Amino acid sequence: MTIDSAAVPAILAVGQSNSALATFVLYTLGVFVIAGLANRLLQQKSFLSEYFLGSRGLGMWAFALTFAATSASGGSFTGFPAKIYTHGWVLALWIASYMVVPICTMGLLGKRINQVARISGAITVPDILRDRFESRALGLMSTVLIVFFLVFNLVAQFKAGSLILETLLTGVEPFQHQAARVGDWISSAATSGGWTFLLDVDGNPVAGGYLLCLLTFGIAVIFYTTYGGFHAVVWTDVMQGVVMVFGVAVMLPLALSQVGGLENATQELAKMVPPRPAIICVDWGAEQTEDGVLPSGSWLRQPGGSPDAPPRIFRTTKPALYAAGTSQVCGVETLEVLSDNEIARLAGPDSPLTFLDADVADIIEGDKYAYGTTEEQRGSYVTAPGPSRTDSSGFLPLGVAISFFFMWAISGSGQPQYMVRLMAFNNSQTLRRAIITVTVYYSIIYFPLVIIFVCARVLLPGMENEPDRIMPQMAVLLTENAGVGWLAGLLVAAPFAAVMSTVDSFLLVISSSVVRDIYQRNISPEASQRTIKWMSYFCTLVVGLIALFGAISPPKFLQDIIVYVGSGLAACFLFPVAAALYWPRSNKWTCIVGMLGGFGAHLAMHLIGMQINGSFVNAYRLFGLDPVVVGLVASLLSVLIITPLTPAPPQHLVRKYFYKQPARSRPAQGG
């Protein structure tokens, strides 16, 4: 079977229909309606408990879907698809253990952390640790670690939301006009005005469309989270969880039908090798009459040396400026397609691509992938360890595969943003049913995503330089090919929903930690409800604006930030929190040293990697293991070694948290 040539877009920035935009706008308006309804609850109940925990009253569906939607972040629908597109089928192994995350995360800590939070009246994770050991220092340290990691993750989520929104708006004329004007201002401010924060990681001015979308997305999500609090987050998470399942359910059959079936997609993938960077000169053959720019994403080809020789195909990865009176522009950065089957399909007589009417000359070939580009490695997209730009052993060698089992399944239990959800359900039956529901939910989401974006590798060539755009671009492509362009708005809402549900959760975790654990419990214990209320609003707003500012020039790969933050939080919190909940002999030094040991070992692997590999995210792998395993082991050893060497905890704390309470003082629904 052959692939429908109409499935490959002539220009990858496909114009959107107004109906798709209208669908998306209606969805966003629904989010604000929910925030307004949630704000009314804040007027009726205790502000702190309601704003940050929803008064601990979540039922099964609300608890399950808000937990699932918080976990399925911008990484799941933006960074994860980008990794699938870049490395192929091996991502099924990479994500496999995510199906048991609910069993580990909710089953290991869920009931016990809910009980301890109710006994102490805790609202945040630092609250629990501080009260469990009566240690102000421990509460402050855990607050600092949470804020440090989650602000980084917020930057990644803001970038994801902005890219999704930009993809939807590309081709909408008013947006394009404003984006061009903002782009001109950015270029002038960054180059002449010294506003270097408007330059991206490669030193180029940030695109005007991206900045517009970043401001729109950022202000929207900050507003509804600040205004509505925990119930706004939970209710929108429920809606967003449904939207995510719907998006995957629609995209999967569309992708399979347009690629000619899963068997055909895999066969095509087996013939491919990754593209190669190349710097070229583009010659128009005649002098240009005015200054201009060669856009990023333009397709070019150089004919073969003989009638039977295949052409060479290139796609520009950055804009290139040229001046009036010149006929040639050199130094153009491109990716060259190397797979014979891709070249035949894209350069054939039925090619849907529109190639630039210019000649290619003076080709300077860049480095091929460290693993996956040679003839012997053909098929690396369909076998482990998968292609890799930087590692000659591949993307997922055995040690890293084992590490990611721990990363997703085990270390997920150490994420404070999930612990907060575990403090909010209403009883044990809710917890048990939610574990089953979320496990099924993840199975429905993640494996179909692997299939969809394996198909995307065939349907959408040349996107290796901007892989984080692959999810919204694929949604647009599939719906337009199927003649239902209006549906793109809902499909793009799926990754948008994932990002929003994660951003709002992180904002609340950070602001609750700052307001509750720093301001109320250390600076102003007698602060009034009104003061706490406005401090909470102010903190949520400020943290969101800081993350928005940081997202102006974020790192290239979202998933790299998400993996660093998730593994770092787990290394700091998993074993200290588990000891606090289950080990009566543990004390404040157990948690302090355990947190610092995990944090230090995890950070050290990244700093060593920066020295050896030239990149902070490309960490050093001790014994071939990812830093998350090194950090977890260091944290566990610290907990086990330091606890017997330090004084036993006061008996009144042991009795409070480990002895059965009299029935009249026990929480009615403590689990």
XYZ file of C-alpha atoms in Angstrom:
671
model
C 0.000 0.000 0.000
C 1.247 3.530 -0.730
C 0.903 6.661 1.313
C -1.601 9.228 0.137
C 0.554 12.040 -1.218
C -2.043 14.571 -0.144
C -1.094 13.755 3.421
C 2.169 15.705 3.100
C 1.608 19.468 3.313
C 3.043 21.809 0.713
C 3.934 24.276 3.465
C 4.132 22.910 6.991
C 2.616 26.028 8.520
C -0.858 25.103 7.341
C -3.484 27.850 7.413
C -6.313 27.277 9.849
C -9.986 27.664 9.169
C -11.991 30.178 11.148
C -14.254 27.360 12.308
C -11.323 25.610 14.018
C -10.451 28.859 15.755
C -14.062 29.376 16.834
C -14.199 25.862 18.321
C -11.042 26.523 20.275
C -12.285 29.903 21.542
C -15.522 28.316 22.805
C -13.478 25.770 24.734
C -11.353 28.503 26.307
C -14.444 30.502 27.282
C -15.724 27.392 29.051
C -12.591 27.415 31.211
C -13.307 30.978 32.340
C -16.924 30.182 33.145
C -15.691 27.369 35.396
C -13.240 29.738 37.118
C -16.088 32.139 37.836
C -18.262 29.417 39.356
C -15.343 28.168 41.475
C -14.701 31.670 42.792
C -18.215 31.756 44.225
C -17.310 28.771 46.425
C -14.395 30.739 47.841
C -16.844 33.217 49.302
C -18.661 30.474 51.231
C -15.895 28.398 52.880
C -12.568 28.685 54.700
C -10.339 30.395 52.158
C -7.049 28.500 52.594
C -8.526 25.000 52.661
C -10.903 25.750 49.787
C -8.457 27.716 47.607
C -5.627 25.190 47.823
C -7.357 21.829 48.564
C -11.042 22.178 47.670
C -11.937 21.492 51.327
C -10.627 17.899 50.957
C -13.894 16.789 49.363
C -12.992 15.331 45.929
C -15.066 12.374 44.758
C -13.841 9.563 42.510
C -14.277 11.104 39.047
C -13.025 14.543 40.050
C -10.040 13.068 41.926
C -9.133 10.605 39.139
C -9.398 13.080 36.279
C -7.654 15.941 38.057
C -4.801 13.572 38.994
C -4.582 12.246 35.422
C -4.807 15.659 33.803
C -2.120 17.062 36.098
C 0.193 14.168 35.173
C -0.565 14.412 31.445
C 1.211 17.725 31.013
C 2.617 19.631 28.084
C 5.254 16.912 28.082
C 2.649 14.277 27.261
C 1.143 16.143 24.317
C 4.055 18.288 23.167
C 7.416 17.053 24.446
C 6.544 13.337 24.274
C 5.287 13.489 20.645
C 8.452 15.410 19.762
C 10.546 12.561 21.168
C 8.507 9.961 19.240
C 8.971 11.920 16.030
C 12.711 12.229 16.628
C 13.489 8.688 17.864
C 10.703 6.413 16.603
C 9.136 3.253 18.025
C 11.579 2.966 20.957
C 9.452 5.549 22.799
C 6.916 2.779 23.475
C 9.540 1.202 25.742
C 10.489 4.610 27.159
C 6.925 5.311 28.383
C 5.827 1.731 29.139
C 5.971 1.986 32.923
C 3.659 5.007 32.919
C 0.731 2.580 32.895
C 1.558 1.597 36.493
C 2.208 5.135 37.750
C -1.221 5.337 39.449
C -0.602 2.092 41.339
C 2.771 3.338 42.587
C 1.962 7.012 43.129
C -1.564 6.703 44.517
C -1.179 3.292 46.138
C 2.161 3.876 47.879
C 1.444 7.211 49.534
C -2.204 8.055 48.876
C -4.067 6.820 51.945
C -1.307 7.556 54.432
C -0.540 11.100 53.241
C -4.258 11.901 53.312
C -4.489 10.653 56.917
C -1.414 12.563 58.090
C -2.598 15.760 56.386
C -5.961 15.507 58.138
C -4.347 14.818 61.548
C -2.091 17.858 61.256
C -4.499 20.059 59.298
C -1.804 20.444 56.621
C -2.581 22.193 53.343
C 0.785 21.762 51.582
C 3.591 19.197 51.445
C 5.982 21.457 53.417
C 3.107 21.839 55.898
C 3.074 18.074 56.438
C 6.832 17.829 56.904
C 6.999 20.819 59.231
C 4.190 19.550 61.466
C 5.281 15.920 61.372
C 8.659 16.849 62.898
C 7.846 20.295 64.354
C 10.707 21.718 62.298
C 10.512 25.171 60.739
C 13.833 24.612 58.927
C 12.532 21.469 57.206
C 9.374 23.244 56.092
C 11.345 26.147 54.626
C 13.862 23.906 52.868
C 11.160 21.795 51.229
C 9.411 24.990 50.114
C 12.593 26.282 48.464
C 13.146 22.989 46.615
C 9.551 22.881 45.357
C 9.663 26.457 44.112
C 13.071 25.933 42.481
C 12.010 22.917 40.428
C 8.430 23.845 39.580
C 9.290 27.307 38.277
C 11.547 25.590 35.725
C 8.710 23.275 34.772
C 6.304 26.186 34.418
C 8.629 27.688 31.810
C 8.381 24.483 29.765
C 4.592 24.404 30.068
C 4.248 28.049 29.026
C 6.330 27.382 25.947
C 4.175 24.362 25.087
C 0.935 26.312 25.392
C 2.306 29.118 23.244
C 3.483 26.798 20.461
C 0.097 25.084 20.376
C -1.767 28.371 20.158
C 0.616 29.712 17.502
C 0.043 26.657 15.333
C -3.720 27.138 15.503
C -3.508 30.835 14.624
C -1.009 30.495 11.771
C -2.833 31.580 8.616
C -5.434 33.717 10.439
C -4.923 37.085 8.757
C -5.358 39.483 11.712
C -2.975 37.379 13.775
C -0.404 37.241 10.979
C -0.568 41.024 10.607
C -0.054 41.661 14.303
C 2.647 38.980 14.534
C 4.590 40.706 11.742
C 4.365 44.064 13.519
C 5.456 42.563 16.841
C 8.262 40.703 15.051
C 9.596 43.969 13.580
C 9.516 45.573 17.023
C 11.317 42.598 18.594
C 14.075 42.683 15.949
C 14.620 46.389 16.537
C 14.498 46.131 20.349
C 16.765 43.080 20.506
C 19.418 44.292 18.066
C 19.383 48.075 18.536
C 17.787 48.548 21.933
C 19.854 45.984 23.796
C 16.856 43.913 24.942
C 18.754 40.643 24.772
C 16.049 38.736 26.644
C 14.082 38.880 23.375
C 16.685 36.634 21.698
C 16.137 32.867 21.575
C 18.683 30.226 22.605
C 20.353 30.473 19.179
C 20.721 34.261 19.395
C 17.919 35.087 16.951
C 15.027 37.475 17.729
C 11.972 35.671 19.140
C 9.175 35.293 16.595
C 6.429 37.879 16.932
C 3.703 35.224 16.696
C 5.247 33.190 19.484
C 5.480 36.183 21.821
C 1.851 37.172 21.128
C 0.669 33.635 21.861
C 2.827 33.419 24.983
C 1.238 36.562 26.391
C -2.271 35.400 25.483
C -1.854 31.922 26.946
C 0.039 33.103 30.009
C -2.406 35.825 30.987
C -5.402 33.515 30.464
C -4.146 30.620 32.594
C -2.740 32.891 35.314
C -6.056 34.716 35.545
C -8.350 31.716 35.890
C -6.014 29.966 38.342
C -5.598 33.100 40.470
C -9.306 33.847 40.415
C -10.777 30.377 40.846
C -8.297 28.482 43.037
C -8.307 24.706 43.562
C -11.889 24.017 42.494
C -11.368 25.953 39.256
C -8.304 23.789 38.642
C -10.147 20.547 39.465
C -13.226 21.306 37.396
C -11.195 22.420 34.405
C -9.025 19.323 34.829
C -12.143 17.140 34.566
C -13.153 18.876 31.348
C -9.597 18.802 30.052
C -9.235 15.099 30.862
C -12.273 14.339 28.702
C -10.953 16.556 25.893
C -7.581 14.753 25.918
C -9.180 11.331 25.515
C -11.397 12.675 22.738
C -8.408 14.160 20.906
C -6.465 10.891 20.964
C -9.546 8.857 19.967
C -10.089 11.024 16.878
C -6.452 11.396 15.816
C -5.595 7.688 15.947
C -7.932 6.442 13.160
C -7.267 9.531 11.059
C -3.493 9.016 11.272
C -3.703 5.303 10.458
C -5.999 5.825 7.482
C -3.903 8.621 5.992
C -0.611 6.757 6.386
C -2.008 3.590 4.809
C -2.163 1.528 7.997
C 0.239 0.791 10.812
C 2.062 -1.916 8.846
C 2.773 0.458 5.988
C 3.927 3.218 8.369
C 6.337 0.834 10.083
C 7.701 -0.406 6.751
C 8.303 3.177 5.625
C 9.965 3.994 8.922
C 12.218 0.931 8.651
C 13.729 2.352 5.449
C 14.492 5.769 6.934
C 17.584 7.313 8.408
C 17.550 10.687 10.212
C 18.251 13.868 8.217
C 21.596 15.636 8.242
C 22.282 19.340 8.944
C 23.714 21.215 5.959
C 24.669 24.819 5.222
C 23.954 25.859 1.641
C 23.918 28.776 -0.756
C 20.629 29.584 -2.495
C 20.935 31.166 -5.958
C 17.889 32.764 -7.664
C 19.749 33.271 -10.944
C 18.786 36.956 -11.028
C 19.312 39.975 -8.795
C 16.541 40.598 -6.265
C 14.812 43.967 -6.506
C 14.391 44.535 -2.760
C 15.517 43.279 0.630
C 13.822 40.119 1.783
C 13.924 37.000 3.908
C 14.087 33.351 2.954
C 11.573 31.839 5.388
C 12.260 28.966 7.720
C 10.548 25.823 6.448
C 11.223 26.470 2.742
C 11.887 23.388 0.591
C 14.722 23.307 -1.963
C 16.230 20.635 -4.164
C 19.405 20.121 -6.131
C 18.951 17.933 -9.238
C 20.994 14.741 -9.449
C 24.147 14.590 -11.545
C 22.440 12.379 -14.136
C 18.849 11.743 -15.252
C 18.751 8.568 -13.153
C 20.350 10.071 -10.033
C 17.972 11.184 -7.291
C 17.908 14.858 -6.330
C 19.030 16.183 -2.965
C 16.238 17.706 -0.870
C 16.696 20.380 1.796
C 14.430 22.241 4.203
C 15.525 25.524 5.765
C 15.589 25.534 9.559
C 16.131 29.258 10.137
C 15.175 32.432 8.232
C 17.930 33.886 6.040
C 18.079 37.600 5.165
C 19.153 38.788 1.730
C 19.743 42.277 0.332
C 18.476 43.987 -2.814
C 20.850 43.721 -5.758
C 22.066 40.244 -4.832
C 21.205 36.997 -6.558
C 22.479 34.648 -3.890
C 22.282 34.133 -0.144
C 24.788 31.867 1.598
C 25.050 30.397 5.053
C 21.473 29.100 4.926
C 20.917 26.469 7.626
C 18.964 23.436 6.464
C 18.232 19.773 7.073
C 18.892 17.381 4.207
C 16.563 14.410 3.693
C 18.708 11.257 3.378
C 16.185 8.398 3.171
C 15.738 7.046 -0.359
C 12.039 6.334 0.128
C 11.416 9.870 1.436
C 13.346 11.425 -1.439
C 11.416 9.381 -4.004
C 8.077 10.342 -2.467
C 8.849 14.039 -1.951
C 10.609 14.671 -5.276
C 8.457 12.484 -7.518
C 6.019 13.732 -10.176
C 3.134 13.583 -7.679
C 4.991 15.439 -4.956
C 2.703 17.735 -2.959
C 5.611 19.958 -1.917
C 6.171 23.384 -3.402
C 9.907 23.803 -3.923
C 11.511 27.230 -3.991
C 12.418 28.292 -7.528
C 16.151 28.582 -6.864
C 19.336 26.569 -7.241
C 21.288 25.000 -4.377
C 25.062 25.362 -4.380
C 28.130 25.178 -2.120
C 26.731 22.551 0.226
C 28.584 22.160 3.528
C 27.465 18.914 5.137
C 27.132 18.852 8.916
C 27.559 15.908 11.263
C 25.201 12.999 10.903
C 23.436 11.555 13.941
C 25.835 9.908 16.380
C 23.639 6.796 16.072
C 21.109 5.918 13.391
C 22.265 7.494 10.126
C 24.610 4.982 8.480
C 23.444 2.303 6.053
C 24.059 -0.361 8.697
C 21.692 1.423 11.073
C 18.831 1.742 8.598
C 15.741 0.802 10.543
C 16.839 2.560 13.720
C 13.428 4.265 13.916
C 11.724 0.897 14.505
C 14.238 -0.798 16.830
C 15.937 -0.041 20.138
C 17.938 1.962 21.102
C 16.658 4.515 18.546
C 18.489 7.308 16.694
C 20.423 9.861 18.733
C 22.150 13.099 17.774
C 24.610 13.054 20.672
C 25.093 9.494 21.947
C 26.784 6.807 19.877
C 25.013 4.138 21.953
C 21.597 5.397 20.831
C 18.698 7.200 22.469
C 17.641 4.452 24.900
C 20.398 1.984 25.796
C 19.528 -0.630 28.398
C 20.675 1.324 31.456
C 18.611 4.348 30.454
C 15.579 2.161 29.714
C 15.794 0.720 33.239
C 16.255 4.231 34.616
C 13.077 5.462 33.003
C 11.083 2.658 34.553
C 12.098 4.190 37.879
C 11.617 7.692 36.539
C 7.960 7.260 35.599
C 6.670 4.474 37.829
C 8.632 4.873 41.059
C 9.815 8.448 41.187
C 6.356 9.702 40.195
C 5.453 8.994 43.807
C 7.882 11.714 44.876
C 6.232 14.611 43.025
C 4.787 17.234 45.433
C 2.191 18.350 42.854
C 0.711 14.828 42.935
C 0.943 14.629 46.719
C -1.289 17.685 46.971
C -3.947 15.837 44.966
C -3.620 12.890 47.364
C -4.434 15.230 50.249
C -7.773 16.230 48.701
C -9.823 13.035 48.126
C -12.700 12.303 50.475
C -12.334 8.598 51.463
C -10.531 5.296 50.817
C -13.120 3.979 48.372
C -12.513 7.031 46.200
C -8.778 6.279 46.218
C -9.194 2.614 45.212
C -11.554 3.364 42.357
C -9.408 6.274 41.169
C -6.320 4.033 40.910
C -8.170 1.743 38.465
C -9.646 4.679 36.535
C -6.349 6.504 36.071
C -4.527 3.306 35.043
C -7.077 2.706 32.291
C -6.940 6.397 31.335
C -3.166 6.356 30.876
C -3.372 3.201 28.760
C -5.907 4.895 26.491
C -3.703 7.978 26.159
C -0.063 6.967 25.877
C 0.199 3.961 23.602
C -2.053 5.534 20.930
C 0.164 8.638 21.090
C 3.163 6.486 20.117
C 1.272 5.153 17.089
C -0.011 8.589 16.036
C 3.408 10.210 16.047
C 5.163 7.269 14.446
C 2.739 7.994 11.602
C 3.633 11.687 11.856
C 7.262 10.831 11.137
C 6.062 9.599 7.732
C 3.361 12.200 7.053
C 5.247 15.333 8.136
C 8.877 15.278 6.960
C 11.514 17.830 7.894
C 10.277 18.886 11.337
C 13.296 17.729 13.340
C 14.312 21.336 13.966
C 10.976 22.206 15.590
C 9.654 18.901 16.914
C 7.708 20.466 19.789
C 5.227 21.728 17.169
C 4.445 18.254 15.885
C 1.265 17.627 17.947
C -0.742 20.701 16.917
C 0.619 20.508 13.366
C -0.449 16.875 13.095
C -3.924 17.726 14.402
C -4.310 20.396 11.749
C -2.974 18.192 8.957
C -5.203 15.212 9.769
C -8.415 17.217 10.004
C -7.782 19.248 6.851
C -6.990 16.107 4.857
C -10.210 14.553 6.180
C -12.226 17.627 5.188
C -13.220 18.482 8.763
C -10.984 21.471 9.412
C -13.288 22.774 12.149
C -12.357 19.726 14.229
C -8.769 20.976 14.461
C -9.875 23.399 17.161
C -10.960 20.563 19.452
C -7.934 18.394 18.678
C -5.567 21.263 19.388
C -7.541 21.811 22.598
C -6.300 18.381 23.790
C -2.625 19.340 24.180
C -3.696 22.826 25.227
C -5.826 21.250 27.956
C -2.887 19.144 29.118
C -0.691 22.212 29.420
C -3.326 24.296 31.194
C -4.106 21.549 33.703
C -0.418 21.260 34.605
C 0.255 24.998 34.741
C -2.661 25.700 37.040
C -1.642 22.861 39.378
C 1.969 24.024 39.550
C 0.910 27.612 40.171
C -1.198 26.535 43.132
C 1.533 24.291 44.570
C 4.088 27.101 44.397
C 1.823 29.854 45.693
C 0.477 27.685 48.521
C 4.029 26.830 49.559
C 5.043 30.484 49.625
C 1.892 31.897 51.257
C 1.283 29.119 53.771
C 4.812 27.917 54.573
C 6.781 31.141 54.358
C 4.387 34.019 55.007
C 1.697 32.660 57.343
C 3.743 30.148 59.331
C 6.972 32.147 59.647
C 6.335 35.847 59.048
C 2.763 36.608 60.108
C 1.047 33.729 61.958
C -1.852 36.008 62.974
C -2.575 37.225 59.450
C -6.273 37.658 58.708
C -8.207 35.608 56.145
C -8.461 38.713 53.991
C -4.689 39.221 54.040
C -4.043 35.554 53.246
C -6.552 35.736 50.415
C -4.898 38.691 48.729
C -1.424 37.299 49.364
C -2.492 34.071 47.638
C -3.848 35.968 44.661
C -0.715 38.127 44.482
C 1.711 35.194 44.770
C -0.076 33.126 42.121
C 0.018 36.122 39.793
C 3.706 36.931 40.399
C 4.909 33.340 40.004
C 2.957 33.019 36.762
C 4.454 36.245 35.399
C 7.992 35.109 36.300
C 7.460 31.835 34.413
C 5.948 33.729 31.491
C 9.031 35.948 31.313
C 11.310 32.907 31.427
C 9.398 31.283 28.555
C 10.315 34.100 26.169
C 13.581 32.288 25.427
C 13.188 28.684 26.645
C 15.369 25.645 25.887
C 14.747 23.861 22.594
C 13.306 20.563 23.868
C 10.450 20.791 26.381
C 10.816 17.201 27.452
C 14.374 17.799 28.634
C 13.142 20.343 31.210
C 10.242 18.126 32.255
C 12.481 15.097 32.789
C 15.007 17.155 34.769
C 12.342 18.639 37.034
C 10.453 15.359 37.559
C 13.581 13.365 38.351
C 14.972 16.119 40.595
C 11.796 16.382 42.661
C 11.673 12.604 43.051
C 15.314 12.451 44.180
C 14.578 15.101 46.808
C 11.186 14.043 48.133
C 10.324 10.362 47.590
C 12.286 8.631 50.337
C 12.218 11.465 52.912
C 8.419 11.752 52.598
C 7.977 7.951 52.685
C 10.101 7.819 55.847
C 8.074 10.624 57.423
C 4.819 8.787 56.693
C 5.762 5.200 57.519
C 8.851 5.118 59.789
C 8.254 6.172 63.410
C 12.026 6.341 64.078
C 12.587 8.970 61.360
C 13.265 12.549 62.409
C 13.841 15.958 60.873
C 17.461 15.070 60.011
C 16.183 12.050 58.079
C 14.307 14.378 55.749
C 16.836 17.212 55.591
C 19.823 14.994 54.782
C 17.752 12.753 52.495
C 16.554 15.749 50.486
C 19.992 17.334 50.232
C 21.620 13.991 49.342
C 19.176 13.339 46.520
C 19.331 16.917 45.263
C 23.137 17.041 45.353
C 23.708 13.702 43.600
C 21.129 14.475 40.906
C 22.521 17.957 40.278
C 26.097 16.632 40.231
C 25.283 14.258 37.346
C 23.972 17.183 35.322
C 26.922 19.446 36.142
C 29.401 16.702 35.209
C 27.437 16.153 32.007
C 27.692 19.857 31.234
C 31.486 19.653 31.533
C 31.838 16.434 29.532
C 29.007 16.713 26.996
C 28.638 20.475 26.792
C 24.958 20.428 27.834
C 23.248 20.579 31.217
C 20.351 18.364 30.091
C 22.719 15.797 28.550
C 23.720 14.507 31.981
C 26.512 12.118 32.918
C 25.278 8.524 33.309
C 27.021 6.796 36.202
C 27.194 3.057 35.371
C 24.956 3.858 32.381
C 22.090 4.926 34.646
C 20.076 8.131 34.370
C 20.602 10.766 37.122
C 17.190 9.967 38.607
C 18.411 6.527 39.736
C 21.633 8.004 41.125
C 19.659 10.659 43.008
C 17.152 8.144 44.395
C 19.919 5.822 45.610
C 21.800 8.721 47.224
C 18.618 9.912 48.938
C 17.746 6.408 50.196
C 21.253 5.792 51.549
C 21.215 9.185 53.262
C 17.890 8.346 54.940
C 19.058 4.902 56.081
C 22.459 6.053 57.347
C 21.561 9.320 59.083
C 18.434 8.133 60.941
C 20.152 5.743 63.437
C 22.912 8.295 64.013
C 20.568 11.092 65.107
C 18.254 11.432 68.138
C 14.913 9.640 68.154
C 11.866 11.862 67.587
C 9.792 13.080 70.552
C 7.300 10.490 71.757
C 4.350 12.847 71.524
C 4.905 13.078 67.733
C 5.133 9.312 67.403
C 1.888 8.904 69.354
C 0.155 11.611 67.344
C 0.920 10.155 63.915
C 1.362 6.415 64.523
C -0.942 5.493 67.424
C -4.652 4.981 66.896
C -6.572 8.104 67.762
C -9.687 8.042 69.966
C -12.768 7.671 67.791
C -14.129 11.095 68.682
C -10.972 12.864 67.543
C -10.430 10.867 64.410
C -11.356 12.593 61.101
C -14.722 11.355 59.873
C -13.432 10.488 56.416
C -9.735 10.091 56.923
C -9.585 6.984 54.763
